CSV table of C-alpha atoms in Angstrom, one decimal:
chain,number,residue,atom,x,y,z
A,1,UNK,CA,17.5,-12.5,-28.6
A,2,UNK,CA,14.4,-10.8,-27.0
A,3,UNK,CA,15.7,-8.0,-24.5
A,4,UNK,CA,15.0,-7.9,-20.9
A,5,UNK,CA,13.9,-5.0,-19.2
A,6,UNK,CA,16.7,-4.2,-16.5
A,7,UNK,CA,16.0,-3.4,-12.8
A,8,UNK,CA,18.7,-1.0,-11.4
A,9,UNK,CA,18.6,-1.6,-8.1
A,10,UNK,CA,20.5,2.0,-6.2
A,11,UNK,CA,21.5,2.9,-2.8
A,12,UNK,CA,23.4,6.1,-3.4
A,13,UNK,CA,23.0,9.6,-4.6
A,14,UNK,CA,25.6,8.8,-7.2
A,15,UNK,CA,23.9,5.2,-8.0
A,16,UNK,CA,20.8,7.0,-8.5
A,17,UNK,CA,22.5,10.2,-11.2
A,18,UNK,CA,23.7,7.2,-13.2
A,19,UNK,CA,20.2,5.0,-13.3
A,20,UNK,CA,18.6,7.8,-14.8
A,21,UNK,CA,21.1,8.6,-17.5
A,22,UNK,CA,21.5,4.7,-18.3
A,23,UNK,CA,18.2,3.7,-17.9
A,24,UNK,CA,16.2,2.6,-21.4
A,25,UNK,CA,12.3,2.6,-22.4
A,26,UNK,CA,10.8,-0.1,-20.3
A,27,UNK,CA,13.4,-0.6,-17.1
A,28,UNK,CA,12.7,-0.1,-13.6
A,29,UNK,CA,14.5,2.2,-11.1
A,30,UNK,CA,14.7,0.8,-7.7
A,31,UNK,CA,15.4,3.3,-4.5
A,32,UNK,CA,16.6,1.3,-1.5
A,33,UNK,CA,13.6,2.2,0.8
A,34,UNK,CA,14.7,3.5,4.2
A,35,UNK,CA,17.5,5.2,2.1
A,36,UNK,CA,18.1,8.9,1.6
A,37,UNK,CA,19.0,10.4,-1.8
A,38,UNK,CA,20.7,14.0,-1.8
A,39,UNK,CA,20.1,15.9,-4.7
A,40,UNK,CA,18.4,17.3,-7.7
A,41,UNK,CA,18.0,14.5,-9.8
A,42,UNK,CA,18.0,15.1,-14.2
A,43,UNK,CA,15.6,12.9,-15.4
A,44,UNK,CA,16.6,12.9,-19.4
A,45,UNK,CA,14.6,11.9,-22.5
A,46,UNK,CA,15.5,9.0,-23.8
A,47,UNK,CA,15.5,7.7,-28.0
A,48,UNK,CA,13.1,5.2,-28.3
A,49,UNK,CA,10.3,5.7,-25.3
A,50,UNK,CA,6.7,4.9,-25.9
A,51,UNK,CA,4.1,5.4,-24.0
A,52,UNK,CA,3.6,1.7,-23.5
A,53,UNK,CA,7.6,1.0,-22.2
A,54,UNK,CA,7.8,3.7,-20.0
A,55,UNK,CA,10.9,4.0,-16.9
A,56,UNK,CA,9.7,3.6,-13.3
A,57,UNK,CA,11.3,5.1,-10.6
A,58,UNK,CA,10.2,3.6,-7.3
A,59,UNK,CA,11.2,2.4,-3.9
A,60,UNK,CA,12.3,-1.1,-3.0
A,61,UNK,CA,9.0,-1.2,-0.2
A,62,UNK,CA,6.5,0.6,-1.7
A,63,UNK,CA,5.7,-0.6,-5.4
A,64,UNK,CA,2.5,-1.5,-6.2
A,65,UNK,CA,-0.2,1.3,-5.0
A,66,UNK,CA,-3.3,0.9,-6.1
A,67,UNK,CA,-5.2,3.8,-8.0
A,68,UNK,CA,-7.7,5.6,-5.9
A,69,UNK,CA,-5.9,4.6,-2.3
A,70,UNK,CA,-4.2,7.8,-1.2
A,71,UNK,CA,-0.7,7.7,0.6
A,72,UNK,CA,0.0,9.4,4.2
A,73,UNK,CA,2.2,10.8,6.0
A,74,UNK,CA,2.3,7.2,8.0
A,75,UNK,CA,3.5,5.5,4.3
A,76,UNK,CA,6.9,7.1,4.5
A,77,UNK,CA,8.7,4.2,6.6
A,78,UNK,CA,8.2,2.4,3.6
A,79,UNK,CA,10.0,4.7,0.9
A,80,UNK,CA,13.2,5.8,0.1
A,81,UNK,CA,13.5,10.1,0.5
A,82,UNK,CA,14.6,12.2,-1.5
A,83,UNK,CA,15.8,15.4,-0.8
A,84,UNK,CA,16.5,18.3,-3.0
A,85,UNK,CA,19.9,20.6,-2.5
A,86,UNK,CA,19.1,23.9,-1.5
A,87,UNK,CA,16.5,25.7,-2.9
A,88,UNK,CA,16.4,23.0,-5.9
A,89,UNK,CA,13.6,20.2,-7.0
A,90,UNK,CA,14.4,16.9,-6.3
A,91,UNK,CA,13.6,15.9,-9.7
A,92,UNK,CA,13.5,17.6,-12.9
A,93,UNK,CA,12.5,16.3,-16.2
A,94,UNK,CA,14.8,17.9,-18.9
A,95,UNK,CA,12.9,19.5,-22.1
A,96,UNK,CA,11.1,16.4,-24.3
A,97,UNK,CA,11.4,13.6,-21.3
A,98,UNK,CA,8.8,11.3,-22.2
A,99,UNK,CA,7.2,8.1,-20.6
A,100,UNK,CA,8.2,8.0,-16.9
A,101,UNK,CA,6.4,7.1,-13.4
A,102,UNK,CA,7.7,8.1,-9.9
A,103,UNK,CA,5.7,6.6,-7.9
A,104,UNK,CA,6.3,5.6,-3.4
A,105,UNK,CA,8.9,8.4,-2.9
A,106,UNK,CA,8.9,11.0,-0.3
A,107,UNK,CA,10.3,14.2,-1.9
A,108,UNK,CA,11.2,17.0,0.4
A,109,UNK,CA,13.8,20.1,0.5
A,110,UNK,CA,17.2,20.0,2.6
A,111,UNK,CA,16.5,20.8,6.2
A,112,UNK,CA,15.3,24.3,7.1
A,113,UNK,CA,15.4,25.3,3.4
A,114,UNK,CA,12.3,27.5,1.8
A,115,UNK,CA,12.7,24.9,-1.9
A,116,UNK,CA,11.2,26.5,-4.9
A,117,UNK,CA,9.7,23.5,-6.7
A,118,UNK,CA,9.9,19.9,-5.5
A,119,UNK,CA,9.3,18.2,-8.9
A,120,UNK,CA,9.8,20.6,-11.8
A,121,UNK,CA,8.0,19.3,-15.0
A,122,UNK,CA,8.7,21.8,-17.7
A,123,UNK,CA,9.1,25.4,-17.1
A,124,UNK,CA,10.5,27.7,-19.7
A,125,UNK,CA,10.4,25.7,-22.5
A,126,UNK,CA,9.5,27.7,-25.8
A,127,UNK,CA,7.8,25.3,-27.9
A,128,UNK,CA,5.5,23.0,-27.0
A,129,UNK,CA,7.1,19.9,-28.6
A,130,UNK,CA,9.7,20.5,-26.2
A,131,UNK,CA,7.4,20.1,-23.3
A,132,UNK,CA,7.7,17.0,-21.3
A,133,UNK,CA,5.3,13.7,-21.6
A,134,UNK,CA,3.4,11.1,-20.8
A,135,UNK,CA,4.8,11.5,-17.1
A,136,UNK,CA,2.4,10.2,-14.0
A,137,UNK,CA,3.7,11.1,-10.1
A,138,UNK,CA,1.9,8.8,-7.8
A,139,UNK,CA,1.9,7.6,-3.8
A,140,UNK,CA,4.2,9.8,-3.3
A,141,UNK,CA,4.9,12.0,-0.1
A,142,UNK,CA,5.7,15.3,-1.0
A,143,UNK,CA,6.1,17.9,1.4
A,144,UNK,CA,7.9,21.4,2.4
A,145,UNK,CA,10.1,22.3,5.3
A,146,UNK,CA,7.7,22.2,8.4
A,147,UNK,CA,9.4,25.5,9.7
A,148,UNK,CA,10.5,27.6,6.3
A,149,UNK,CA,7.7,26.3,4.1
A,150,UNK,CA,8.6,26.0,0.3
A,151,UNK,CA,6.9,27.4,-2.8
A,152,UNK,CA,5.6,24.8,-5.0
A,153,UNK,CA,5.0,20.8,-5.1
A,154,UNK,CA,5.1,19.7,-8.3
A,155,UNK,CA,5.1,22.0,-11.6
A,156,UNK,CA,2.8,20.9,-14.1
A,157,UNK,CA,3.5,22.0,-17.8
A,158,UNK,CA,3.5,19.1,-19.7
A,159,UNK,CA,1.5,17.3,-21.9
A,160,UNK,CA,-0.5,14.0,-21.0
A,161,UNK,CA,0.5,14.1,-16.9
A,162,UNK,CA,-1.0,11.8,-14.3
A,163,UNK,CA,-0.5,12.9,-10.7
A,164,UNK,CA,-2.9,10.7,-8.4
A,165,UNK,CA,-3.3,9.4,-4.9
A,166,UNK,CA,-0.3,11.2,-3.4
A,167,UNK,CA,0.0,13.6,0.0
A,168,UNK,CA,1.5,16.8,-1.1
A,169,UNK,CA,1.7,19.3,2.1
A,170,UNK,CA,3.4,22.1,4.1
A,171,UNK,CA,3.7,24.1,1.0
A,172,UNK,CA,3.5,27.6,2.6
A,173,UNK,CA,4.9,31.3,2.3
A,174,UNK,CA,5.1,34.1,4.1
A,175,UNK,CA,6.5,36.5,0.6
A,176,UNK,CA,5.0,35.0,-2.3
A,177,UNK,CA,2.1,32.5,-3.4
A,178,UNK,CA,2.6,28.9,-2.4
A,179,UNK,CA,0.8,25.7,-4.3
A,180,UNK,CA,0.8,21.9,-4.0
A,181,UNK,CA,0.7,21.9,-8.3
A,182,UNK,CA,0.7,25.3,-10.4
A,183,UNK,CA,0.6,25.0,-14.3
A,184,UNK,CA,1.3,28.1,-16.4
A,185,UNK,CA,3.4,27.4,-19.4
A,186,UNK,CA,1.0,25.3,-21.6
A,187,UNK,CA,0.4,22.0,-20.8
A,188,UNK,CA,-2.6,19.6,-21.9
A,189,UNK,CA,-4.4,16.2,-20.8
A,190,UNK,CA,-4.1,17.0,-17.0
A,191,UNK,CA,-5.3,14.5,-14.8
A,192,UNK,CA,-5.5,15.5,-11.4
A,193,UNK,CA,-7.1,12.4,-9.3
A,194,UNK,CA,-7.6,11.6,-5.2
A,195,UNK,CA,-4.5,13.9,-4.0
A,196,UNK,CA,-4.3,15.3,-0.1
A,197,UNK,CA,-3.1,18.9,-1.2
A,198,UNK,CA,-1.9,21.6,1.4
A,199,UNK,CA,-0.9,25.3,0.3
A,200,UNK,CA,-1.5,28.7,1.7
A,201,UNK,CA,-1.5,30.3,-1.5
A,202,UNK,CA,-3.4,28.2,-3.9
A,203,UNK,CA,-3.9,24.5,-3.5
A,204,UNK,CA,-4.2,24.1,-7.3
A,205,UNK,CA,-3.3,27.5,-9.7
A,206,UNK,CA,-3.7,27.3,-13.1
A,207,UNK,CA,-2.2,30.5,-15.1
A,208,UNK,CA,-0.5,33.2,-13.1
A,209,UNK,CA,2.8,33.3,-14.6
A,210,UNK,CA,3.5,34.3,-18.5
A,211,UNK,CA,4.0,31.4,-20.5
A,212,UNK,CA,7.1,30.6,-22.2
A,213,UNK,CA,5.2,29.5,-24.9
A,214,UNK,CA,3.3,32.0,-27.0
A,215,UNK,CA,-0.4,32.2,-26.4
A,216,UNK,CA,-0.2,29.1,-24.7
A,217,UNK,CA,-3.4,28.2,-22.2
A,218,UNK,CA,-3.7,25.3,-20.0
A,219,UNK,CA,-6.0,22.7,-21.7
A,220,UNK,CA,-7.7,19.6,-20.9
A,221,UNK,CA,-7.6,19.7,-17.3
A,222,UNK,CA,-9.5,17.4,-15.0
A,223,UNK,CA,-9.2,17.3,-11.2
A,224,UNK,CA,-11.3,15.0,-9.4
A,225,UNK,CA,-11.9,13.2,-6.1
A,226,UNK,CA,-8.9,15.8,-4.4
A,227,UNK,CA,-9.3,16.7,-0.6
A,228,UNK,CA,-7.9,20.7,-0.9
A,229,UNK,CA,-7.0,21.7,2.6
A,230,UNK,CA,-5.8,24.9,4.4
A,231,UNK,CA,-4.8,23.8,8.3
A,232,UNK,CA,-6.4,26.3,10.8
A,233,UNK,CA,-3.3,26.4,12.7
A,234,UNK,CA,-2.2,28.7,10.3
A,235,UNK,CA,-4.6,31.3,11.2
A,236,UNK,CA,-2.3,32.4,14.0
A,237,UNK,CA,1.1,32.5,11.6
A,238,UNK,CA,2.0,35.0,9.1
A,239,UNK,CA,1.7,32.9,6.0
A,240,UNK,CA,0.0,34.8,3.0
A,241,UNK,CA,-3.4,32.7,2.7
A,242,UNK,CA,-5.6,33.3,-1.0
A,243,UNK,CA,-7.2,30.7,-2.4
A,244,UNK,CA,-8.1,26.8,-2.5
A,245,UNK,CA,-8.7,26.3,-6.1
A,246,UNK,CA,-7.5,29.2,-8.8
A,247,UNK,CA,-7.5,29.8,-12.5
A,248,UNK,CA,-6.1,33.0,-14.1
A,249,UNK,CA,-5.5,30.9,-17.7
A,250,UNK,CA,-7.8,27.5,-18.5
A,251,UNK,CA,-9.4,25.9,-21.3
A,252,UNK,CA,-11.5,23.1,-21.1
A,253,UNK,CA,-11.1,21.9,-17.5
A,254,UNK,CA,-13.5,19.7,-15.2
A,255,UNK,CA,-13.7,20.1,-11.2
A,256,UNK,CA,-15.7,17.0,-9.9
A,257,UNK,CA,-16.0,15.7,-6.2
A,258,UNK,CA,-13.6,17.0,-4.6
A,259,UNK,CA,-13.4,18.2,-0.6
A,260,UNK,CA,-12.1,21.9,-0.8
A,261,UNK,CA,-11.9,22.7,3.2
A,262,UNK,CA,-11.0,26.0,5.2
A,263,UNK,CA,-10.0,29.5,3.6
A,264,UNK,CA,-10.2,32.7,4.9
A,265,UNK,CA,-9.4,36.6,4.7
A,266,UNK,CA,-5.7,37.1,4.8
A,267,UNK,CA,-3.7,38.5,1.3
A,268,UNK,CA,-7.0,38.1,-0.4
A,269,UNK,CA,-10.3,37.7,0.6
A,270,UNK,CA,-10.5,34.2,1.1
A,271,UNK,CA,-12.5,32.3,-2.0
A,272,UNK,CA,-12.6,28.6,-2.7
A,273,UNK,CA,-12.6,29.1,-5.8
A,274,UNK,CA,-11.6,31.5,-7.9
A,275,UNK,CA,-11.8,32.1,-11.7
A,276,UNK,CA,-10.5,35.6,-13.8
């Protein structure tokens, strides 16, 4: 008998928990769109994933984006939300999760809540094995709370990550650096293509934070084609504005044709770019 890849087809929180454990190298994840998922959502390795049978998470509305055609703000009506509990990510990929795509999902913290990381790929794994894989995040909406702000969009310490053609905003702070996507602990093959990203800290921060991961430095990075933005309206509030574009740990990294647009003089000086 040949097997079938499945299409799991959710409407609840609960639905959506028991997808992901379920779920096997080559099926489909389906998010009623329109729908709201509470929750931070485990996304576990699985026996058996290749790189060419890999698990899509997406929403019933909004499959099929095409590479190089960036989401908005005006795409949401068509995906299903999700939105993380407290201060937690909405998704997390547990230590060696290989071979997944979320792609058409708006991600976004519980009302009024300052979140700490929307998508949380690796952070305090110890080996580098262990770091997650082969993982792409696209046409997705990703944003913080309009009024609290949150720290981070998407953590990037894996190895082999696509994140491309999404709208990843409002990721602000008034105590601590903010960034749309931070890498610090490792990571490799970074592909960084045709996001909107929004952050007062750093738009994109490479280093920064000690790595779990002895000696380990941030390779094979390339971001192109990004539009990095700082709103002026935040001129006149108290958010703690540095960079656009920041590495403190890199090794062989590419920046071509991207937009990096407004910075000033706040709790730095105010660089584009910035490399120590």
């Amino acid at each position: 008998a040949v097997l079938q890849a499945a299409d799991h087809r959710v409407s609840t929180s609960a639905e959506l928990q028991a997808a992901l454990n379920k779920a096997v190298p080559g099926d489909t994840i389906t998010l009623a769109s329109g729908t709201t998922f509470h929750g931070s959502f485990t996304i576990p390795a699985k026996a058996g994933s290749t790189p060419a049978n890999p698990i899509t998470i997406r929403s019933s509305q909004f499959m099929n984006g095409a590479t190089g055609v960036r989401v908005s703000p005006a795409d949401a009506a068509k995906m299903a939300k999700v939105v993380g509990p407290n201060t937690q990510p909405g998704f997390r990929f547990a230590s060696k999760a290989a071979n997944y795509r979320i792609t058409g999902i708006e991600i976004i913290p519980a009302e009024n809540t300052y979140a700490y990381e929307l998508i949380q790929i690796g952070t305090t794994e110890k080996q580098a094995e262990l770091l997650p894989q082969n993982i792409q995040i696209d046409h997705c909406y990703i944003h913080g709370d309009p009024n609290k702000g949150s720290k981070r969009g998407i953590s990037a310490n894996g190895v082999n990550l696509k994140i491309h053609d999404n709208y990843i905003s409002d990721f602000k702070s008034n105590f601590q650096d903010a960034q749309a996507i931070m890498g610090w602990n490792g990571g490799d093959k970074i592909w960084i293509f045709n996001n909107y990203l929004e952050a007062t800290g750093e738009n994109i921060m490479f280093g920064g934070a000690t790595p779990a991961i002895r000696d380990a430095v941030p390779s094979n990075i390339t971001i192109q084609q990004n539009y990095f933005r700082k709103p002026l309206e935040w001129k006149a509030q108290n958010w703690m504005v540095k960079n656009l574009l920041e590495f403190k740990s890199g090794r062989h990294v590419r920046v071509v044709g991207n937009i990096l647009e407004n910075c000033w003089t706040k709790s730095q000086i105010g660089m584009a770019v910035n490399v120590t």
